[in-house]
GROMACS .gro file of N, CA and C in nm:
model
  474
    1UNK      N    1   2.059   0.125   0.383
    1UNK     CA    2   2.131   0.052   0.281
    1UNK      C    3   2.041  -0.059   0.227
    2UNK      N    4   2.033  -0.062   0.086
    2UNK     CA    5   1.932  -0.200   0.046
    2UNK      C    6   1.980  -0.327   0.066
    3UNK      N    7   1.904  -0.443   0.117
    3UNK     CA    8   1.923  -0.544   0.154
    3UNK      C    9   2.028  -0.586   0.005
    4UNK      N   10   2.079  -0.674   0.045
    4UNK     CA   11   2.137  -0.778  -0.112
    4UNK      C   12   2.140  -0.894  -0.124
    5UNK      N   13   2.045  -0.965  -0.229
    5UNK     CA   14   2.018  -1.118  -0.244
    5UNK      C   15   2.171  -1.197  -0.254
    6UNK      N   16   2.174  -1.330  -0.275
    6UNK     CA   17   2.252  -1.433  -0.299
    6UNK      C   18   2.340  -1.363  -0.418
    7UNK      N   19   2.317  -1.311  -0.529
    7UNK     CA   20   2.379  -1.241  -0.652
    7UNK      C   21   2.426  -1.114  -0.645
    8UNK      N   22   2.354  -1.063  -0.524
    8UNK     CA   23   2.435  -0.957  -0.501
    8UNK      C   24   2.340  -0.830  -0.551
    9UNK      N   25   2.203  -0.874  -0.597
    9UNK     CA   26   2.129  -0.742  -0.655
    9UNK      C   27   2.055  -0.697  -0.584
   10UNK      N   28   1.966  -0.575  -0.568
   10UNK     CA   29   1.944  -0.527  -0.481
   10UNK      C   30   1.760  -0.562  -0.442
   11UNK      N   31   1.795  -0.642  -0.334
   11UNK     CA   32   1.661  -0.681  -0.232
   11UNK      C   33   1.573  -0.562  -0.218
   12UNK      N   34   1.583  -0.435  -0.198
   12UNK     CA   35   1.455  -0.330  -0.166
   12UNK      C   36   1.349  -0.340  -0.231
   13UNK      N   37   1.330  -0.390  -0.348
   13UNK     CA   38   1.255  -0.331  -0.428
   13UNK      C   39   1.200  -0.504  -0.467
   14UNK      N   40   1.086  -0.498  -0.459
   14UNK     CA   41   1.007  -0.684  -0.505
   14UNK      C   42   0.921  -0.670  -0.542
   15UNK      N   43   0.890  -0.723  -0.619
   15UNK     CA   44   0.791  -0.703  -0.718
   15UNK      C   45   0.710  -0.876  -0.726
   16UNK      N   46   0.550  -0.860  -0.699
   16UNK     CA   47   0.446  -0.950  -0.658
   16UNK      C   48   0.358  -0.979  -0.728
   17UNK      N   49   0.346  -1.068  -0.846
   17UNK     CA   50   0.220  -1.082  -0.925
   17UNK      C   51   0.108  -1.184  -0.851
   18UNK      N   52  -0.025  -1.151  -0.815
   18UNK     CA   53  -0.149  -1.211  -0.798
   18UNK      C   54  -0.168  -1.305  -0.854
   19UNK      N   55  -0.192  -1.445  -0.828
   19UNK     CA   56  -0.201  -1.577  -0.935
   19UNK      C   57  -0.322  -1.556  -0.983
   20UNK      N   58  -0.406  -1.443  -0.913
   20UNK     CA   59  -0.531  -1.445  -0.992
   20UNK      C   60  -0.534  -1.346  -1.148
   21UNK      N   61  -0.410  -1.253  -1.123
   21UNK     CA   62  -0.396  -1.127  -1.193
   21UNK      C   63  -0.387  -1.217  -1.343
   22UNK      N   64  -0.438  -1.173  -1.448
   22UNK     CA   65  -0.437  -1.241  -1.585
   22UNK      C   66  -0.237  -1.214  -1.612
   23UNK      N   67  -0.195  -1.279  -1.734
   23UNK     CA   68  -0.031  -1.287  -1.762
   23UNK      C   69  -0.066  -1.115  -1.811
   24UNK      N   70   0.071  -1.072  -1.814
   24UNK     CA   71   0.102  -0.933  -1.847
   24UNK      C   72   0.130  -0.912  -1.951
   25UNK      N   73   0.036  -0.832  -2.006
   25UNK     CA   74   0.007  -0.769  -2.193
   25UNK      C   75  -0.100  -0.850  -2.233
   26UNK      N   76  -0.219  -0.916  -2.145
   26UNK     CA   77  -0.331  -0.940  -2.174
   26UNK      C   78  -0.489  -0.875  -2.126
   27UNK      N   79  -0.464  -0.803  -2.088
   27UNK     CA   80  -0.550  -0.688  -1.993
   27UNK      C   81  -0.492  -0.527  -1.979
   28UNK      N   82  -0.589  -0.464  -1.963
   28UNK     CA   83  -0.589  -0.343  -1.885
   28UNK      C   84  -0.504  -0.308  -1.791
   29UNK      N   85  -0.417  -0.217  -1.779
   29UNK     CA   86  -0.329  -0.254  -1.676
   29UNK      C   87  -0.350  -0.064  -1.606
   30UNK      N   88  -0.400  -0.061  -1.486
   30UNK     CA   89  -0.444   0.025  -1.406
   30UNK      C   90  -0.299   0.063  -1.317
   31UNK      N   91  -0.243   0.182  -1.351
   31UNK     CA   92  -0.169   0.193  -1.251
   31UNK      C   93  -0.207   0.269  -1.094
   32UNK      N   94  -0.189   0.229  -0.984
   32UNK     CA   95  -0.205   0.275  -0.857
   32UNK      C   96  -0.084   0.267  -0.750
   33UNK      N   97  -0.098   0.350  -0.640
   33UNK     CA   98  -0.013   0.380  -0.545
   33UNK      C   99  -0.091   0.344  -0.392
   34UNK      N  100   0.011   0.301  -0.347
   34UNK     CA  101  -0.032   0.306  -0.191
   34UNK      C  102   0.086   0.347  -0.103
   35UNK      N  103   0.075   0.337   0.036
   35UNK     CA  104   0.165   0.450   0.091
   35UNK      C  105   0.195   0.323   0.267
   36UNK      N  106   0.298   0.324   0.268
   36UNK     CA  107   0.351   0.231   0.372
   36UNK      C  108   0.389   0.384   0.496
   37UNK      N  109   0.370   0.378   0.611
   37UNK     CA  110   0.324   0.482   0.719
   37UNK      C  111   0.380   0.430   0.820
   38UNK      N  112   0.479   0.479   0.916
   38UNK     CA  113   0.455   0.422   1.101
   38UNK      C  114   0.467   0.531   1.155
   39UNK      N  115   0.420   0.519   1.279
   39UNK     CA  116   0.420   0.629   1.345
   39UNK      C  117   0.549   0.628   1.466
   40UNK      N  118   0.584   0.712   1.527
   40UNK     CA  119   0.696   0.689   1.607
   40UNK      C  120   0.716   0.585   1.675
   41UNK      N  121   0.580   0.507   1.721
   41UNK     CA  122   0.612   0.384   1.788
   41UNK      C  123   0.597   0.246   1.731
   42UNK      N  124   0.663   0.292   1.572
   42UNK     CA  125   0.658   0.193   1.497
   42UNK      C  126   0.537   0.111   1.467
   43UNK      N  127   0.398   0.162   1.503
   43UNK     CA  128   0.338   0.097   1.473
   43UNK      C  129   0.284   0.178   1.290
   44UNK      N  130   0.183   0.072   1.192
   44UNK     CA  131   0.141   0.101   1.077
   44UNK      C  132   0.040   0.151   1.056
   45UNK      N  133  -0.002   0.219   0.991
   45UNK     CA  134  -0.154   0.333   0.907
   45UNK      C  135  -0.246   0.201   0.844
   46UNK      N  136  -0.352   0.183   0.908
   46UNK     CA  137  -0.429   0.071   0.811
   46UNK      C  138  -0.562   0.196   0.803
   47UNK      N  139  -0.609   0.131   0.657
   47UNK     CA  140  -0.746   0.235   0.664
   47UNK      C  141  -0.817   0.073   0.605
   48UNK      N  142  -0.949   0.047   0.687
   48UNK     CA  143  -1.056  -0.047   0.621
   48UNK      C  144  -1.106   0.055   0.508
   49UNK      N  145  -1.105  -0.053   0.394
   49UNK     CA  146  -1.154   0.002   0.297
   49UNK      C  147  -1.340  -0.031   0.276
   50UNK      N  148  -1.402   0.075   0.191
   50UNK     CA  149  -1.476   0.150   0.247
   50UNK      C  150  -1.596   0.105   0.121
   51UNK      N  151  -1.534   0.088  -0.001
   51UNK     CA  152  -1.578   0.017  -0.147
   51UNK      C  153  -1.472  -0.102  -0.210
   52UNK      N  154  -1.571  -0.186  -0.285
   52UNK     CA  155  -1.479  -0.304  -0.355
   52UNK      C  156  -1.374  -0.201  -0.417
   53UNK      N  157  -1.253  -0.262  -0.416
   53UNK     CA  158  -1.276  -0.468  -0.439
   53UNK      C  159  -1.220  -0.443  -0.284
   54UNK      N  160  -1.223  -0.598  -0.233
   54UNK     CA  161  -1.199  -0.670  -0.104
   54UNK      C  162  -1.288  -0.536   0.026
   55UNK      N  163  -1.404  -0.475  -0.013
   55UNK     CA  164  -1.447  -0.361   0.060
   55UNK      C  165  -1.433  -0.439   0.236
   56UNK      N  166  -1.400  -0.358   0.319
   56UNK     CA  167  -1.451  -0.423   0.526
   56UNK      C  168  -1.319  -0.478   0.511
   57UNK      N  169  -1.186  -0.502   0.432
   57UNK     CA  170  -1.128  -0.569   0.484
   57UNK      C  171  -0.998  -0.421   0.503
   58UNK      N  172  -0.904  -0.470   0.541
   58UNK     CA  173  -0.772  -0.326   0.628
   58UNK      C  174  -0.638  -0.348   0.549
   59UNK      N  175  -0.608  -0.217   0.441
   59UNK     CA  176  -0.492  -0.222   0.384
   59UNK      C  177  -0.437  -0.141   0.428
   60UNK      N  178  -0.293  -0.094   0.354
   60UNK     CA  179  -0.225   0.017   0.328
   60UNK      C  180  -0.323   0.150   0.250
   61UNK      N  181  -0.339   0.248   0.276
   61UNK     CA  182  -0.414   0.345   0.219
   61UNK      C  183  -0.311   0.347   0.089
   62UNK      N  184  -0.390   0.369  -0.035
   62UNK     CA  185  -0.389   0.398  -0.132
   62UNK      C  186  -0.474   0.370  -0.257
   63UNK      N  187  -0.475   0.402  -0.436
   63UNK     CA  188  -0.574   0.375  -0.498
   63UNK      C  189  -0.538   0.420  -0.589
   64UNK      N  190  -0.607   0.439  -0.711
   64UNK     CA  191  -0.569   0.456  -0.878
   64UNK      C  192  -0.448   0.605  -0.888
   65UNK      N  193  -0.374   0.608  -0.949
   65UNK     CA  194  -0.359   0.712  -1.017
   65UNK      C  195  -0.440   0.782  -1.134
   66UNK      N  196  -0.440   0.901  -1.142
   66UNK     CA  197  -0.525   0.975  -1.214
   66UNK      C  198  -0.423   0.968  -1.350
   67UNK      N  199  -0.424   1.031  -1.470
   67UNK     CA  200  -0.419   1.011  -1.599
   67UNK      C  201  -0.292   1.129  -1.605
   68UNK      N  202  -0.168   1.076  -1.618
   68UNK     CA  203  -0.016   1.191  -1.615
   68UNK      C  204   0.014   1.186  -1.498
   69UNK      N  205  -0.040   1.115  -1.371
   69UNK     CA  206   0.015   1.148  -1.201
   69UNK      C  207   0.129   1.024  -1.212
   70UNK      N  208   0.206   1.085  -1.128
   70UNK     CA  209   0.285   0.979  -1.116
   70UNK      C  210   0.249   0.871  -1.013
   71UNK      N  211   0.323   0.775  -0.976
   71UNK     CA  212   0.292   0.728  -0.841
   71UNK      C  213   0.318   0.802  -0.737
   72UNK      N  214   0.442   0.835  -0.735
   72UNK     CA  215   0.443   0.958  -0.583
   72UNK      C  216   0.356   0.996  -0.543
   73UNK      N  217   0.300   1.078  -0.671
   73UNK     CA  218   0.211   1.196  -0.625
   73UNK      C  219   0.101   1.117  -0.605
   74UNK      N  220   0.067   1.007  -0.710
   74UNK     CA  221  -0.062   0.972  -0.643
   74UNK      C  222  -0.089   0.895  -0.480
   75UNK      N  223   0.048   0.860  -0.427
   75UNK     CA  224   0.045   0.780  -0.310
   75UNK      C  225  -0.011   0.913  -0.214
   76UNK      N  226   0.067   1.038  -0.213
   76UNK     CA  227   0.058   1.138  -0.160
   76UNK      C  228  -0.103   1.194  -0.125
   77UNK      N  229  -0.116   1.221  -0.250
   77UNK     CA  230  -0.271   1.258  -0.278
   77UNK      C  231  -0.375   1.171  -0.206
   78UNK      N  232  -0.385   1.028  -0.216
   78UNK     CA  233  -0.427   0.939  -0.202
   78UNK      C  234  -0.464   0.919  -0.035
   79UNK      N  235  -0.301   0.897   0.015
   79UNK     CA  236  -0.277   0.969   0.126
   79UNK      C  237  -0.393   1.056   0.222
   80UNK      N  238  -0.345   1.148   0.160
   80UNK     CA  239  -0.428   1.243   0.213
   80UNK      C  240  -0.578   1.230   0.231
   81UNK      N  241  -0.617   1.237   0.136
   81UNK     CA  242  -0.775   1.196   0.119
   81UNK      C  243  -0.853   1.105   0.179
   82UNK      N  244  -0.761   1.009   0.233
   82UNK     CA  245  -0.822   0.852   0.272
   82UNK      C  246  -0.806   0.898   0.444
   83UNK      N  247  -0.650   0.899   0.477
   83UNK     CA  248  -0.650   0.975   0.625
   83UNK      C  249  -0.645   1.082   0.671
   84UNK      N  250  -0.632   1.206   0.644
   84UNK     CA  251  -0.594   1.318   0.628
   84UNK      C  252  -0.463   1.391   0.682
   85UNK      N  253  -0.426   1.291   0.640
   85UNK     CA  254  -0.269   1.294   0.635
   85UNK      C  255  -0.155   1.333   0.564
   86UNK      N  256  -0.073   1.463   0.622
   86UNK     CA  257   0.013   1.482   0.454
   86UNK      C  258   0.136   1.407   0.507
   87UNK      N  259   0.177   1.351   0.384
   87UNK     CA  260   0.300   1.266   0.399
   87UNK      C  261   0.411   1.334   0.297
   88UNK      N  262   0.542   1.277   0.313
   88UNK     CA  263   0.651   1.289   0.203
   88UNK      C  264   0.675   1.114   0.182
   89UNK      N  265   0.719   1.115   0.023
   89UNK     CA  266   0.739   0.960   0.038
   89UNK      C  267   0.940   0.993   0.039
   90UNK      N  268   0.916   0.851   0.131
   90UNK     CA  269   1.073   0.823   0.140
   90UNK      C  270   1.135   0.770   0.073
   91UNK      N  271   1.060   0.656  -0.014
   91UNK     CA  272   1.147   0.572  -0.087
   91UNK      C  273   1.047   0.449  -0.131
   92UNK      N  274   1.061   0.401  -0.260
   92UNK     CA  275   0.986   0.281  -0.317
   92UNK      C  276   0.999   0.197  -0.239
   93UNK      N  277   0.864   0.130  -0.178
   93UNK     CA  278   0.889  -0.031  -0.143
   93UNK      C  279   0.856  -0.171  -0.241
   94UNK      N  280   0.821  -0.130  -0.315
   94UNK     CA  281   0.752  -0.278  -0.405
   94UNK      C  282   0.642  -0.248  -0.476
   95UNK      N  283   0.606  -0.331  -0.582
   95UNK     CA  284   0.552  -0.331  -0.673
   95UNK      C  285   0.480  -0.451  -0.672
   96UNK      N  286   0.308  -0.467  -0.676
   96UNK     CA  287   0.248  -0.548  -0.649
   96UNK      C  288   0.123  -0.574  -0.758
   97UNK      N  289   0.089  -0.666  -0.860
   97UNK     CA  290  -0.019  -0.680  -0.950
   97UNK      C  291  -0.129  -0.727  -0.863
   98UNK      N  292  -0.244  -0.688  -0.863
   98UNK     CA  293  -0.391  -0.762  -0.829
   98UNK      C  294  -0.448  -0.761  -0.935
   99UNK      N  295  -0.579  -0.848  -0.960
   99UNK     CA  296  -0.647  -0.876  -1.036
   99UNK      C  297  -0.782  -0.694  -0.985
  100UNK      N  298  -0.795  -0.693  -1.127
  100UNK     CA  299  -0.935  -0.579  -1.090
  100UNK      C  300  -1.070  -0.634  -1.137
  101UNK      N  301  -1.125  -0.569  -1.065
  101UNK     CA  302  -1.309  -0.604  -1.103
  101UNK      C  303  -1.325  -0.631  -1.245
  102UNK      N  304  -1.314  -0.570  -1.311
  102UNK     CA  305  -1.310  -0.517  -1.439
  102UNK      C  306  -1.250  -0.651  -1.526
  103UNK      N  307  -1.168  -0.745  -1.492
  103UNK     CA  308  -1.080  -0.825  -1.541
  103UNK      C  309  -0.932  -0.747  -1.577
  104UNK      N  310  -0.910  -0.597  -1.546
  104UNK     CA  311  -0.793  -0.592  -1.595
  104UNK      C  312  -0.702  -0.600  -1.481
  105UNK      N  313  -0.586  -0.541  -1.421
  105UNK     CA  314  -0.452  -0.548  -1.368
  105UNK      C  315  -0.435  -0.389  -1.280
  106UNK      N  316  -0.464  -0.403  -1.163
  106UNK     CA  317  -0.399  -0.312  -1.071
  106UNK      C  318  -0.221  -0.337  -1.054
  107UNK      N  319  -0.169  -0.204  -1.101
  107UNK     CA  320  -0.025  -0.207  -1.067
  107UNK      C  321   0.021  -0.169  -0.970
  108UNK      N  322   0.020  -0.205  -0.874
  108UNK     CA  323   0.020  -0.071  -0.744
  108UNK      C  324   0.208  -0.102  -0.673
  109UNK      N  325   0.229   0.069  -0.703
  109UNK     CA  326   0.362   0.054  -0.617
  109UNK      C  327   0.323   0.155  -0.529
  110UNK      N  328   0.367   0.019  -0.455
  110UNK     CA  329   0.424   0.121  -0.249
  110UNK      C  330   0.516   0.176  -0.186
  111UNK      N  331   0.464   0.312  -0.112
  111UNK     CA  332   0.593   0.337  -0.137
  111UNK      C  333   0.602   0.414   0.021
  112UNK      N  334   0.738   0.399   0.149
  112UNK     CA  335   0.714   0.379   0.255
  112UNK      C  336   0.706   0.595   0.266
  113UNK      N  337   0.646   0.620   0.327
  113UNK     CA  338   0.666   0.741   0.345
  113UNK      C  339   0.610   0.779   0.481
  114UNK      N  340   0.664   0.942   0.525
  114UNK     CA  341   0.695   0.988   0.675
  114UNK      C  342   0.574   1.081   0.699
  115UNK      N  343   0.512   1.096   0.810
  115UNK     CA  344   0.386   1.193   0.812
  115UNK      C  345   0.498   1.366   0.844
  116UNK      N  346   0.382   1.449   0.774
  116UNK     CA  347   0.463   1.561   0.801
  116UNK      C  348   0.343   1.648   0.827
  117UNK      N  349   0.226   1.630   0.888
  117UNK     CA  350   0.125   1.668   0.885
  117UNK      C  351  -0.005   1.661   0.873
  118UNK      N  352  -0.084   1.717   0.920
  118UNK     CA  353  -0.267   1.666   0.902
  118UNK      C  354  -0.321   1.646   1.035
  119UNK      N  355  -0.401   1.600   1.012
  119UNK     CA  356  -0.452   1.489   1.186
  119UNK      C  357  -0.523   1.373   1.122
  120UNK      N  358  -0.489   1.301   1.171
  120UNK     CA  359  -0.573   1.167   1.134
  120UNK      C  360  -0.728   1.118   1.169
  121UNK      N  361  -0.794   1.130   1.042
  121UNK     CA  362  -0.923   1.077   1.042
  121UNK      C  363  -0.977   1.022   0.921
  122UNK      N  364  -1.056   0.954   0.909
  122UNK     CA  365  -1.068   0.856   0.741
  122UNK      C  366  -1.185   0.923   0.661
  123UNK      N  367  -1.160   0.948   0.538
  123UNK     CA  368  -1.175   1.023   0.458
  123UNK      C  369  -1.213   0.897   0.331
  124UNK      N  370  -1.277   1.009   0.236
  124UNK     CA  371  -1.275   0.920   0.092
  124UNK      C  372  -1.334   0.810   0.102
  125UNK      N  373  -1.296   0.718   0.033
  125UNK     CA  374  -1.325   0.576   0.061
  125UNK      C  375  -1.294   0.495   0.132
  126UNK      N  376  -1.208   0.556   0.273
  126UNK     CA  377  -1.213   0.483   0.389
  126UNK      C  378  -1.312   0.454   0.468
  127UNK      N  379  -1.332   0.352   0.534
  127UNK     CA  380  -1.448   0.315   0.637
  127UNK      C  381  -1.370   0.362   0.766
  128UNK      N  382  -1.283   0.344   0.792
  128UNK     CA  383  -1.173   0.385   0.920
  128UNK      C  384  -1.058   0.393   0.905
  129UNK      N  385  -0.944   0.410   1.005
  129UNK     CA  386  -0.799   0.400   1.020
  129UNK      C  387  -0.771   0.391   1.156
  130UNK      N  388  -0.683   0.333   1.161
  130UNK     CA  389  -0.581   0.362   1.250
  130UNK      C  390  -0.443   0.309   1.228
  131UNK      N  391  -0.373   0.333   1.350
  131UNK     CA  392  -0.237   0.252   1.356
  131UNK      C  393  -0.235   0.167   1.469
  132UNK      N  394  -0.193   0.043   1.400
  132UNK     CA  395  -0.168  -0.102   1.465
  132UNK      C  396  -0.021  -0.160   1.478
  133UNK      N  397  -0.034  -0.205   1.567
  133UNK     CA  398   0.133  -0.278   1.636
  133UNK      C  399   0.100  -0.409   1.546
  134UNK      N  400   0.181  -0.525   1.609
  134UNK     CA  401   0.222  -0.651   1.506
  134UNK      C  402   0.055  -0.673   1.552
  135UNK      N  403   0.052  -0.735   1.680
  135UNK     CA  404  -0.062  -0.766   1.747
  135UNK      C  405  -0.186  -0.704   1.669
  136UNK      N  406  -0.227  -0.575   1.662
  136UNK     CA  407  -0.322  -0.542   1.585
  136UNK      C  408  -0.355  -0.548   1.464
  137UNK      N  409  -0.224  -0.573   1.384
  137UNK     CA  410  -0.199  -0.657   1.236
  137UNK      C  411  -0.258  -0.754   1.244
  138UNK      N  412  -0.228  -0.872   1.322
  138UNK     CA  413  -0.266  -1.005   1.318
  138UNK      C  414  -0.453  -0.986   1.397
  139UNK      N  415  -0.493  -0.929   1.422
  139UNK     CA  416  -0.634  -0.928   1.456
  139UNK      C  417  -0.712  -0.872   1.376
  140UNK      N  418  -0.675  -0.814   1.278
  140UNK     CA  419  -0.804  -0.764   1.156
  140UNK      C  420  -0.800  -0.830   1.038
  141UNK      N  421  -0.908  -0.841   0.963
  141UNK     CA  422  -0.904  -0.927   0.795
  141UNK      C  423  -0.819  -0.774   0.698
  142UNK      N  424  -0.693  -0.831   0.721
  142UNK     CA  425  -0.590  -0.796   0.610
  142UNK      C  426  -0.671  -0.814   0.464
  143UNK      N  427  -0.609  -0.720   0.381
  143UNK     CA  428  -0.633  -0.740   0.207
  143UNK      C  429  -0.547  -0.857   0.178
  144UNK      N  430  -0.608  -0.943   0.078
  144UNK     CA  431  -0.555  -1.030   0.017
  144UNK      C  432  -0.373  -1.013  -0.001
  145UNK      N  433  -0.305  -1.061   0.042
  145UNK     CA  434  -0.164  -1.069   0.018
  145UNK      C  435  -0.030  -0.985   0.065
  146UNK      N  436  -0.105  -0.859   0.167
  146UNK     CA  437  -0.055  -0.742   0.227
  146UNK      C  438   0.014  -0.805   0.313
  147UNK      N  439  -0.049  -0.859   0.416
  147UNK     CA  440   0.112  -0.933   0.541
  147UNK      C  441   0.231  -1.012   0.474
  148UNK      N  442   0.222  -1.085   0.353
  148UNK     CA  443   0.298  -1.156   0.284
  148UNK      C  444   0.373  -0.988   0.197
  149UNK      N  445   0.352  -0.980   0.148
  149UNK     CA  446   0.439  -0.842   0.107
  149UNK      C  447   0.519  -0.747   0.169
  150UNK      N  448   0.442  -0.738   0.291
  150UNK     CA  449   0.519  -0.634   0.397
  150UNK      C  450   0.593  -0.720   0.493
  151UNK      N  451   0.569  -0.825   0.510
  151UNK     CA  452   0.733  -0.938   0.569
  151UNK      C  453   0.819  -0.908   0.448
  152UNK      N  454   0.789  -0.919   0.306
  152UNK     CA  455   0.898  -0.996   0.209
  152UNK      C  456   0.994  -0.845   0.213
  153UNK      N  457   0.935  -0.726   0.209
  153UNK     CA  458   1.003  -0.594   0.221
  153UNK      C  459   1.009  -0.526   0.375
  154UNK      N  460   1.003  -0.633   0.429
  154UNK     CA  461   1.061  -0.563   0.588
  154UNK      C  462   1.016  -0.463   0.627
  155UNK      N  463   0.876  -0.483   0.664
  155UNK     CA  464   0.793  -0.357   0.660
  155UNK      C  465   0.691  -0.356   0.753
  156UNK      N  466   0.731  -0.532   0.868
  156UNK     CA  467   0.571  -0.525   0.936
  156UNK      C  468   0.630  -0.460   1.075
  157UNK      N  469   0.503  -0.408   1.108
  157UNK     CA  470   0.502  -0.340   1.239
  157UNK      C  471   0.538  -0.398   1.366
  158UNK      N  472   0.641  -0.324   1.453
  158UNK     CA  473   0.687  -0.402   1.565
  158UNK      C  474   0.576  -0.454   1.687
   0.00000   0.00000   0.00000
């Protein structure tokens, strides 16, 4: 059931602009997907990323959509490639702006989804992966603004 704010509208879904990200309708605006993961023992999928931007530091796997993909598919795809992992997505978690190299606007929505297959190993532009408990959250250099996002959508690892 989605959480419900003070007004009564629906908490699931939050949406995060970057103070670095330029105002919106002044840039390039890149849409991308990433993919929120636990594994049965509740712990989360981090892959260190592997190339800028923020390259050595440990997100949520995901990255651009291609040109007509949706986000789903690109979280999916993405997914895959980075851990070799096939997933289904379950459901939108949030919507997050970063600033890009480029000066324009990464749009990236996340979105929590269930493994249904693969074996896990890092792929693509991952440098590694694994899955981390809270404890292993709090011991690696997180991407800029990821622990603050995944508290605000109830999403960090037990």
């Amino acid at each position: 059931m989605p959480r419900r704010g003070a007004s009564g509208g629906d908490l699931s879904v939050v949406e995060r602009r970057d103070a670095t990200a330029p105002p919106a309708g002044t840039a390039s605006r890149q849409p991308c997907a990433g993919g929120v993961v636990f594994d049965g023992a509740g712990r989360l999928l981090l892959v260190r990323r592997g190339q800028p931007p923020e390259e050595g530091s440990w997100s949520v796997p995901g990255g651009r959509c291609r040109p007509g993909e949706t986000p789903q598919r690109a979280c999916v795809r993405e997914l895959g490639e980075e851990t070799g992992l096939r997933v289904a997505v379950v459901r939108h978690a949030g919507r997050v702006e970063r600033a890009a190299p480029d000066g324009g606007v990464y749009v990236i929505d996340d979105f929590v989804c269930e493994v249904v297959g693969g074996s896990l190993q890092a792929g693509d532009d991952a440098a590694d992966v694994r899955w981390v408990d809270r404890a292993g959250l709090d011991a690696v250099p997180l991407a800029r603004g990821l622990f603050d996002c995944l508290g605000e959508w109830g999403l960090l690892p037990r």
